[in-house]
Short mmCIF file of N, CA, C and O in Angstrom, two decimals:
data_model
loop_
_atom_site.label_atom_id
_atom_site.label_comp_id
_atom_site.label_asym_id
_atom_site.label_seq_id
_atom_site.Cartn_x
_atom_site.Cartn_y
_atom_site.Cartn_z
N MET R 2 -23.57 -20.57 -21.59
CA MET R 2 -23.64 -20.73 -20.15
C MET R 2 -25.02 -21.26 -19.79
O MET R 2 -26.02 -20.81 -20.32
N PHE R 3 -25.05 -22.19 -18.88
CA PHE R 3 -26.30 -22.82 -18.47
C PHE R 3 -26.76 -22.23 -17.14
O PHE R 3 -25.95 -21.94 -16.26
N SER R 4 -28.06 -22.08 -17.01
CA SER R 4 -28.63 -21.61 -15.76
C SER R 4 -28.58 -22.73 -14.72
O SER R 4 -28.38 -23.91 -15.07
N GLU R 5 -28.77 -22.37 -13.47
CA GLU R 5 -28.79 -23.39 -12.42
C GLU R 5 -29.92 -24.40 -12.65
O GLU R 5 -29.75 -25.59 -12.41
N LEU R 6 -31.04 -23.92 -13.13
CA LEU R 6 -32.17 -24.81 -13.44
C LEU R 6 -31.78 -25.81 -14.52
O LEU R 6 -32.05 -27.02 -14.40
N GLU R 7 -31.12 -25.34 -15.58
CA GLU R 7 -30.68 -26.23 -16.64
C GLU R 7 -29.65 -27.23 -16.13
O GLU R 7 -29.69 -28.42 -16.48
N LEU R 8 -28.74 -26.77 -15.30
CA LEU R 8 -27.74 -27.68 -14.72
C LEU R 8 -28.40 -28.74 -13.85
O LEU R 8 -28.01 -29.91 -13.89
N ASN R 9 -29.38 -28.34 -13.06
CA ASN R 9 -30.09 -29.31 -12.23
C ASN R 9 -30.81 -30.34 -13.09
O ASN R 9 -30.82 -31.53 -12.75
N ARG R 10 -31.39 -29.90 -14.18
CA ARG R 10 -32.07 -30.84 -15.09
C ARG R 10 -31.08 -31.80 -15.72
O ARG R 10 -31.36 -32.99 -15.86
N MET R 11 -29.93 -31.28 -16.12
CA MET R 11 -28.90 -32.14 -16.71
C MET R 11 -28.39 -33.16 -15.69
O MET R 11 -28.17 -34.32 -16.03
N ARG R 12 -28.22 -32.72 -14.47
CA ARG R 12 -27.77 -33.65 -13.43
C ARG R 12 -28.81 -34.76 -13.23
O ARG R 12 -28.47 -35.93 -13.13
N TRP R 13 -30.07 -34.39 -13.24
CA TRP R 13 -31.14 -35.37 -13.10
C TRP R 13 -31.13 -36.33 -14.29
O TRP R 13 -31.28 -37.53 -14.13
N ARG R 14 -30.92 -35.81 -15.50
CA ARG R 14 -30.88 -36.64 -16.71
C ARG R 14 -29.66 -37.55 -16.72
O ARG R 14 -29.65 -38.56 -17.40
N SER R 15 -28.61 -37.17 -15.97
CA SER R 15 -27.42 -38.01 -15.89
C SER R 15 -27.68 -39.27 -15.09
O SER R 15 -26.93 -40.23 -15.19
N ARG R 16 -28.73 -39.28 -14.31
CA ARG R 16 -29.16 -40.47 -13.58
C ARG R 16 -30.05 -41.28 -14.50
O ARG R 16 -31.19 -40.91 -14.76
N ARG R 17 -29.54 -42.37 -14.99
CA ARG R 17 -30.26 -43.13 -16.00
C ARG R 17 -31.08 -44.28 -15.42
O ARG R 17 -31.90 -44.83 -16.10
N GLY R 18 -30.80 -44.67 -14.20
CA GLY R 18 -31.51 -45.81 -13.63
C GLY R 18 -30.87 -47.13 -13.97
O GLY R 18 -31.36 -48.19 -13.62
N MET R 19 -29.77 -47.07 -14.70
CA MET R 19 -29.00 -48.26 -15.05
C MET R 19 -27.63 -48.05 -14.39
O MET R 19 -26.91 -47.11 -14.73
N LEU R 20 -27.30 -48.89 -13.45
CA LEU R 20 -26.11 -48.69 -12.62
C LEU R 20 -24.86 -48.41 -13.44
O LEU R 20 -24.09 -47.50 -13.13
N GLU R 21 -24.65 -49.18 -14.51
CA GLU R 21 -23.46 -49.01 -15.33
C GLU R 21 -23.36 -47.58 -15.87
O GLU R 21 -22.27 -47.00 -15.91
N LEU R 22 -24.48 -47.03 -16.28
CA LEU R 22 -24.49 -45.67 -16.82
C LEU R 22 -24.42 -44.63 -15.72
O LEU R 22 -23.74 -43.61 -15.86
N ASP R 23 -25.12 -44.88 -14.63
CA ASP R 23 -25.09 -43.94 -13.50
C ASP R 23 -23.67 -43.75 -12.97
O ASP R 23 -23.29 -42.64 -12.62
N LEU R 24 -22.91 -44.82 -12.93
CA LEU R 24 -21.54 -44.75 -12.40
C LEU R 24 -20.60 -43.98 -13.32
O LEU R 24 -19.55 -43.52 -12.88
N LEU R 25 -20.99 -43.82 -14.57
CA LEU R 25 -20.17 -43.05 -15.52
C LEU R 25 -20.65 -41.62 -15.65
O LEU R 25 -19.86 -40.68 -15.58
N LEU R 26 -21.94 -41.44 -15.87
CA LEU R 26 -22.46 -40.13 -16.24
C LEU R 26 -22.57 -39.16 -15.06
O LEU R 26 -22.20 -37.99 -15.19
N LEU R 27 -23.10 -39.62 -13.96
CA LEU R 27 -23.31 -38.70 -12.83
C LEU R 27 -21.99 -38.16 -12.28
O LEU R 27 -21.85 -36.93 -12.13
N PRO R 28 -20.98 -38.99 -12.02
CA PRO R 28 -19.71 -38.43 -11.54
C PRO R 28 -19.06 -37.51 -12.58
O PRO R 28 -18.47 -36.49 -12.22
N PHE R 29 -19.18 -37.86 -13.85
CA PHE R 29 -18.62 -37.00 -14.90
C PHE R 29 -19.30 -35.64 -14.87
O PHE R 29 -18.64 -34.61 -14.92
N PHE R 30 -20.62 -35.65 -14.77
CA PHE R 30 -21.33 -34.37 -14.71
C PHE R 30 -20.90 -33.57 -13.48
O PHE R 30 -20.58 -32.39 -13.58
N ASP R 31 -20.89 -34.22 -12.33
CA ASP R 31 -20.56 -33.52 -11.09
C ASP R 31 -19.12 -32.99 -11.07
O ASP R 31 -18.88 -31.89 -10.58
N ASP R 32 -18.19 -33.76 -11.61
CA ASP R 32 -16.78 -33.43 -11.46
C ASP R 32 -16.17 -32.67 -12.64
O ASP R 32 -15.19 -31.96 -12.46
N VAL R 33 -16.74 -32.82 -13.82
CA VAL R 33 -16.06 -32.33 -15.02
C VAL R 33 -16.89 -31.36 -15.86
O VAL R 33 -16.35 -30.46 -16.48
N PHE R 34 -18.19 -31.54 -15.89
CA PHE R 34 -19.02 -30.81 -16.85
C PHE R 34 -18.75 -29.30 -16.89
O PHE R 34 -18.56 -28.72 -17.96
N ARG R 35 -18.71 -28.67 -15.76
CA ARG R 35 -18.54 -27.20 -15.72
C ARG R 35 -17.19 -26.74 -16.25
O ARG R 35 -17.04 -25.59 -16.64
N GLU R 36 -16.21 -27.63 -16.28
CA GLU R 36 -14.88 -27.29 -16.77
C GLU R 36 -14.74 -27.51 -18.28
O GLU R 36 -13.74 -27.10 -18.86
N LEU R 37 -15.71 -28.17 -18.89
CA LEU R 37 -15.63 -28.46 -20.32
C LEU R 37 -15.80 -27.20 -21.15
O LEU R 37 -16.48 -26.25 -20.73
N CYS R 38 -15.24 -27.21 -22.35
CA CYS R 38 -15.48 -26.12 -23.28
C CYS R 38 -16.95 -26.21 -23.74
O CYS R 38 -17.62 -27.23 -23.55
N GLU R 39 -17.42 -25.14 -24.31
CA GLU R 39 -18.82 -25.06 -24.72
C GLU R 39 -19.20 -26.19 -25.68
O GLU R 39 -20.28 -26.77 -25.57
N ARG R 40 -18.32 -26.52 -26.61
CA ARG R 40 -18.60 -27.59 -27.57
C ARG R 40 -18.78 -28.93 -26.86
O ARG R 40 -19.70 -29.69 -27.17
N ASP R 41 -17.91 -29.23 -25.91
CA ASP R 41 -18.01 -30.49 -25.18
C ASP R 41 -19.23 -30.51 -24.25
O ASP R 41 -19.85 -31.55 -24.05
N GLN R 42 -19.57 -29.36 -23.69
CA GLN R 42 -20.79 -29.29 -22.89
C GLN R 42 -22.00 -29.61 -23.75
O GLN R 42 -22.88 -30.36 -23.33
N GLN R 43 -22.03 -29.06 -24.96
CA GLN R 43 -23.16 -29.35 -25.85
C GLN R 43 -23.17 -30.82 -26.25
O GLN R 43 -24.23 -31.43 -26.36
N SER R 44 -22.00 -31.40 -26.43
CA SER R 44 -21.93 -32.84 -26.73
C SER R 44 -22.50 -33.66 -25.58
O SER R 44 -23.18 -34.66 -25.80
N PHE R 45 -22.22 -33.23 -24.36
CA PHE R 45 -22.76 -33.94 -23.21
C PHE R 45 -24.28 -33.83 -23.18
O PHE R 45 -24.98 -34.81 -22.91
N VAL R 46 -24.80 -32.65 -23.47
CA VAL R 46 -26.25 -32.47 -23.55
C VAL R 46 -26.82 -33.42 -24.61
O VAL R 46 -27.84 -34.08 -24.38
N ASN R 47 -26.16 -33.50 -25.76
CA ASN R 47 -26.60 -34.41 -26.82
C ASN R 47 -26.51 -35.86 -26.38
O ASN R 47 -27.38 -36.67 -26.71
N LEU R 48 -25.48 -36.18 -25.62
CA LEU R 48 -25.32 -37.54 -25.12
C LEU R 48 -26.49 -37.93 -24.22
O LEU R 48 -27.01 -39.05 -24.30
N LEU R 49 -26.93 -36.99 -23.41
CA LEU R 49 -28.05 -37.28 -22.50
C LEU R 49 -29.35 -37.52 -23.24
O LEU R 49 -30.28 -38.11 -22.69
N GLU R 50 -29.44 -37.10 -24.49
CA GLU R 50 -30.64 -37.30 -25.28
C GLU R 50 -30.69 -38.67 -25.95
O GLU R 50 -31.70 -39.05 -26.53
N GLN R 51 -29.61 -39.43 -25.85
CA GLN R 51 -29.53 -40.74 -26.49
C GLN R 51 -30.23 -41.80 -25.65
O GLN R 51 -30.41 -41.65 -24.44
N GLU R 52 -30.60 -42.87 -26.30
CA GLU R 52 -31.27 -43.99 -25.63
C GLU R 52 -30.28 -44.81 -24.81
O GLU R 52 -29.12 -44.97 -25.21
N ASP R 53 -30.73 -45.32 -23.67
CA ASP R 53 -29.87 -46.10 -22.79
C ASP R 53 -29.21 -47.29 -23.48
O ASP R 53 -28.02 -47.53 -23.25
N PRO R 54 -29.93 -48.07 -24.31
CA PRO R 54 -29.25 -49.20 -24.97
C PRO R 54 -28.07 -48.74 -25.84
O PRO R 54 -27.03 -49.41 -25.88
N ASP R 55 -28.22 -47.59 -26.52
CA ASP R 55 -27.10 -47.07 -27.31
C ASP R 55 -25.95 -46.66 -26.41
O ASP R 55 -24.78 -46.97 -26.70
N LEU R 56 -26.26 -45.97 -25.33
CA LEU R 56 -25.21 -45.55 -24.39
C LEU R 56 -24.47 -46.76 -23.85
O LEU R 56 -23.23 -46.75 -23.76
N LEU R 57 -25.20 -47.78 -23.49
CA LEU R 57 -24.57 -48.98 -22.94
C LEU R 57 -23.65 -49.63 -23.97
O LEU R 57 -22.54 -50.06 -23.63
N GLU R 58 -24.06 -49.66 -25.23
CA GLU R 58 -23.22 -50.21 -26.30
C GLU R 58 -21.93 -49.39 -26.44
O GLU R 58 -20.85 -49.94 -26.56
N TRP R 59 -22.08 -48.08 -26.41
CA TRP R 59 -20.91 -47.20 -26.58
C TRP R 59 -19.95 -47.32 -25.41
O TRP R 59 -18.75 -47.42 -25.60
N PHE R 60 -20.50 -47.31 -24.18
CA PHE R 60 -19.63 -47.36 -23.01
C PHE R 60 -19.08 -48.75 -22.75
O PHE R 60 -18.15 -48.91 -21.96
N SER R 61 -19.62 -49.75 -23.43
CA SER R 61 -19.09 -51.11 -23.35
C SER R 61 -18.12 -51.40 -24.49
O SER R 61 -17.67 -52.54 -24.64
N ASN R 62 -17.86 -50.38 -25.32
CA ASN R 62 -16.97 -50.52 -26.48
C ASN R 62 -17.45 -51.57 -27.47
O ASN R 62 -16.65 -52.19 -28.16
N ARG R 63 -18.76 -51.76 -27.55
CA ARG R 63 -19.33 -52.67 -28.54
C ARG R 63 -19.78 -51.92 -29.78
O ARG R 63 -20.08 -52.53 -30.80
N ALA R 64 -19.82 -50.60 -29.68
CA ALA R 64 -20.19 -49.74 -30.81
C ALA R 64 -19.60 -48.36 -30.56
O ALA R 64 -19.16 -48.05 -29.45
N VAL R 65 -19.60 -47.55 -31.61
CA VAL R 65 -19.08 -46.19 -31.54
C VAL R 65 -20.16 -45.26 -32.11
O VAL R 65 -20.75 -45.58 -33.14
N PRO R 66 -20.40 -44.14 -31.46
CA PRO R 66 -21.38 -43.20 -32.00
C PRO R 66 -20.97 -42.71 -33.39
O PRO R 66 -19.78 -42.56 -33.67
N ASP R 67 -21.96 -42.49 -34.25
CA ASP R 67 -21.68 -41.94 -35.58
C ASP R 67 -21.15 -40.51 -35.50
O ASP R 67 -20.34 -40.10 -36.31
N ASP R 68 -21.63 -39.77 -34.53
CA ASP R 68 -21.22 -38.38 -34.35
C ASP R 68 -19.82 -38.35 -33.73
O ASP R 68 -19.61 -38.87 -32.63
N PRO R 69 -18.84 -37.77 -34.43
CA PRO R 69 -17.47 -37.77 -33.89
C PRO R 69 -17.33 -37.04 -32.55
O PRO R 69 -16.51 -37.43 -31.72
N ASP R 70 -18.14 -36.01 -32.32
CA ASP R 70 -18.08 -35.31 -31.03
C ASP R 70 -18.57 -36.21 -29.90
O ASP R 70 -17.99 -36.23 -28.81
N LEU R 71 -19.63 -36.97 -30.17
CA LEU R 71 -20.12 -37.92 -29.15
C LEU R 71 -19.10 -39.02 -28.93
O LEU R 71 -18.86 -39.42 -27.78
N ALA R 72 -18.50 -39.50 -30.00
CA ALA R 72 -17.50 -40.57 -29.87
C ALA R 72 -16.33 -40.10 -29.01
O ALA R 72 -15.84 -40.83 -28.14
N ARG R 73 -15.88 -38.86 -29.23
CA ARG R 73 -14.77 -38.31 -28.45
C ARG R 73 -15.16 -38.16 -26.98
O ARG R 73 -14.39 -38.47 -26.07
N LEU R 74 -16.39 -37.70 -26.74
CA LEU R 74 -16.85 -37.52 -25.37
C LEU R 74 -16.99 -38.86 -24.65
O LEU R 74 -16.61 -38.99 -23.48
N VAL R 75 -17.52 -39.86 -25.33
CA VAL R 75 -17.62 -41.20 -24.74
C VAL R 75 -16.23 -41.67 -24.32
O VAL R 75 -16.04 -42.18 -23.21
N GLN R 76 -15.25 -41.48 -25.21
CA GLN R 76 -13.89 -41.89 -24.88
C GLN R 76 -13.34 -41.10 -23.70
O GLN R 76 -12.67 -41.65 -22.82
N THR R 77 -13.63 -39.83 -23.64
CA THR R 77 -13.19 -38.99 -22.52
C THR R 77 -13.77 -39.50 -21.21
O THR R 77 -13.07 -39.59 -20.19
N ILE R 78 -15.04 -39.82 -21.21
CA ILE R 78 -15.71 -40.33 -20.01
C ILE R 78 -15.10 -41.67 -19.60
O ILE R 78 -14.81 -41.91 -18.43
N LEU R 79 -14.88 -42.56 -20.58
CA LEU R 79 -14.28 -43.86 -20.28
C LEU R 79 -12.86 -43.72 -19.73
O LEU R 79 -12.46 -44.46 -18.84
N ASN R 80 -12.12 -42.77 -20.28
CA ASN R 80 -10.73 -42.57 -19.82
C ASN R 80 -10.66 -42.14 -18.36
O ASN R 80 -9.65 -42.38 -17.69
N ARG R 81 -11.70 -41.53 -17.86
CA ARG R 81 -11.72 -41.12 -16.45
C ARG R 81 -11.78 -42.31 -15.50
O ARG R 81 -11.35 -42.21 -14.36
N VAL R 82 -12.35 -43.41 -15.95
CA VAL R 82 -12.55 -44.55 -15.05
C VAL R 82 -11.57 -45.68 -15.30
O VAL R 82 -11.53 -46.63 -14.52
N ARG R 83 -10.80 -45.57 -16.35
CA ARG R 83 -9.80 -46.60 -16.65
C ARG R 83 -8.45 -46.20 -16.11
O ARG R 83 -8.07 -45.05 -16.20
N PRO R 84 -7.73 -47.19 -15.59
CA PRO R 84 -6.38 -46.90 -15.09
C PRO R 84 -5.41 -46.56 -16.21
O PRO R 84 -5.58 -46.84 -17.32
#
């Protein structure tokens, strides 16, 4: 379980300053994060630690994370915005 301070920090980290990433990460954090299982929450925390160029590659489907949990989470996030 995360404290309110930790959640606020994660929300701030979800704002990447790159519109493409902001449109994916911030709504996902606001709408879904608290409902995720502990493993997926930790994957999201790990995702926030990644570099923006890597995130952009993953969310553009030009690459896949080596970590299977990150790869699954990236796909989950993308599935939210695709029809």
